Structure formats: structure tokens, C-alpha cells
Amino acid sequence: MCTGRCARCLGISLLPLALACILANALLLFPNFEYRYLTEGNVSRHASVMSGLWGGGFMVRKIPKLHYNIFICFIAAKSFMSASSKTGCCGFRTEMLCSTLYSAVALTGSTLCFGICCTGLVKGPLCAYKVTFSNRSQGLEWGYPLEQFSTREVNYIYNSTSWFTVCVEPHNVVLWNVVLFCILLALSGAEALLCVVQILNGIAGCVFGPGVRNNKVGPV
């Protein structure tokens, strides 16, 4: 086992996952590639939270007199790869310790992203649906109708017919919502798994050094 080489592989794997998270969350803000729903405020709050951006990609950190959007997954990935290139026992162990700390922060972000996306998927998208008013006239109202149609036993996710009949506008927003949230769930879950592996790998690197396989016991 070579902890440095493992860290480099994990870092390379984390980069495309972070980019894909950002792209998927950005698409959630523009149903059917239309920006007017975002400007009108008719976008699901779980999409507006942008958990795929700060959780799967960015982590927002406040510093006195200055606000930084820290690309934590990219920083974590860079830390993984830089640890593998460090020479010297102390330098390598220091970098592995830093990568472990970054992994813990990235794990927190990806876990929050997973939880928010899961809630957004269960609740359904914000959309315009038909309602009957007190004067028996019909009109459109914005809300979360699929949450009302769902029961404790059966969620709208398992009733694909409701995907195309309940929401009137945006067109096919339920399918758009389900597909992108499922993608975000898969991506954030994969990121969390990679971060857990790197935490274990970082601890092993701190304890055993650059390569466990090089630590051989000589003859007595």
C-alpha cells in the first residue's frame, strides 16, 4: 500500500465529481433552460440553497472584513495530490494531516448536500398547478403540490403518472427535478465515500509515512 499514490488517485477522482455537482445544481435553477423562473423567484428553495455548489463544490467561509468562496473540494483534491509529491518524512506527514482535515470539511459539505437534495427530492419541485377557488373558478397557483399528493405509504416518486399531470408550469419540471436531484445524490454520496477513504488513508500516512510497503523489518 502506498498512501501517497492513493491520495493522488483520490484527488484526481474528486475533481470531476465537484464540477459535475456544480453543473447539476446550476441546471436546477433553470428548468427547461429558462432563466425567467429564477428571476421571478419560482424555483424550489432546495435548489436555491445551492447545496451542490457550496456542499459538493464550494464551502462558504466568513473571514473578518472579507468573504471568500473556498473551493473546498478542489482544495481538498489539490491537498491530496500535493501530499503524494512531498518528500521527506515530516513534510509528507504534515501534508497528509492537512489533507485529512480538508477531507473532514469536504465530508461535512457533501453530507449536507446529500441531505438537502434528499429532502428536495421527497418534497418535489415548486411549480404552478391548477386550483379551484371559492367562486368555483379555476386558476394557477405556485406551490409544492406533489408534497400534498404524496402519502406516508406512497410518494410521488413511485407514481410516474403524477410527474406529467400535476404541474402545469414549468413543463416537465418534475422529471427535470427528479433526474438532477438523483444525480446530485449520487455525486455527493461518491464524494463522501472518497473523503472517508482519504481520512483513513491520511491517518495511515501520518502513522506509517509515505509507503507502508517500504517499511520492511530487517533481519535480527
Tab-separated table of N, CA and C in Angstrom, residues 3 41 44 53 64 67-68 82 87 103 105 119 134 148 153 157 168 183:
chain	number	residue	atom	x	y	z
A	3	THR	N	0.426	5.170	0.504
A	3	THR	CA	-0.564	6.171	0.891
A	3	THR	C	-0.521	7.411	-0.001
A	41	GLY	N	-38.482	34.199	-8.988
A	41	GLY	CA	-38.492	33.561	-7.683
A	41	GLY	C	-39.295	32.277	-7.632
A	44	SER	N	-37.545	26.033	-6.725
A	44	SER	CA	-37.582	25.315	-5.446
A	44	SER	C	-36.512	25.828	-4.491
A	53	LEU	N	-23.384	23.495	-4.962
A	53	LEU	CA	-22.290	24.438	-5.198
A	53	LEU	C	-21.379	24.540	-3.985
A	64	PRO	N	-13.218	38.019	8.881
A	64	PRO	CA	-13.463	39.425	9.171
A	64	PRO	C	-13.093	40.344	8.013
A	67	HIS	N	-15.127	38.202	2.497
A	67	HIS	CA	-15.881	36.972	2.281
A	67	HIS	C	-15.203	36.202	1.157
A	68	TYR	N	-14.951	34.930	1.411
A	68	TYR	CA	-14.303	34.085	0.411
A	68	TYR	C	-15.200	32.892	0.122
A	82	SER	N	-0.898	17.047	-3.669
A	82	SER	CA	0.370	17.624	-3.224
A	82	SER	C	1.023	16.761	-2.152
A	87	THR	N	8.340	15.156	-0.376
A	87	THR	CA	9.434	14.263	0.011
A	87	THR	C	9.834	14.581	1.446
A	103	SER	N	-10.362	16.808	4.148
A	103	SER	CA	-11.305	15.725	3.861
A	103	SER	C	-12.488	15.759	4.816
A	105	VAL	N	-13.711	18.432	6.309
A	105	VAL	CA	-14.565	19.561	5.931
A	105	VAL	C	-15.360	19.230	4.675
A	119	THR	N	-34.094	15.734	0.753
A	119	THR	CA	-35.308	16.433	1.171
A	119	THR	C	-36.001	17.081	-0.018
A	134	SER	N	-62.946	29.639	-4.308
A	134	SER	CA	-64.247	29.589	-3.636
A	134	SER	C	-65.412	29.913	-4.565
A	148	GLN	N	-48.398	17.402	-1.394
A	148	GLN	CA	-49.772	17.170	-0.950
A	148	GLN	C	-50.321	15.854	-1.495
A	153	GLU	N	-47.294	6.280	2.840
A	153	GLU	CA	-47.025	4.980	2.234
A	153	GLU	C	-46.488	5.106	0.813
A	157	ILE	N	-42.720	9.963	-6.207
A	157	ILE	CA	-41.607	9.421	-6.991
A	157	ILE	C	-41.982	8.068	-7.598
A	168	VAL	N	-48.336	22.195	-14.063
A	168	VAL	CA	-48.629	22.761	-15.385
A	168	VAL	C	-47.424	23.523	-15.930
A	183	ILE	N	-28.973	12.739	-9.573
A	183	ILE	CA	-27.568	12.876	-9.964
A	183	ILE	C	-26.755	13.491	-8.824
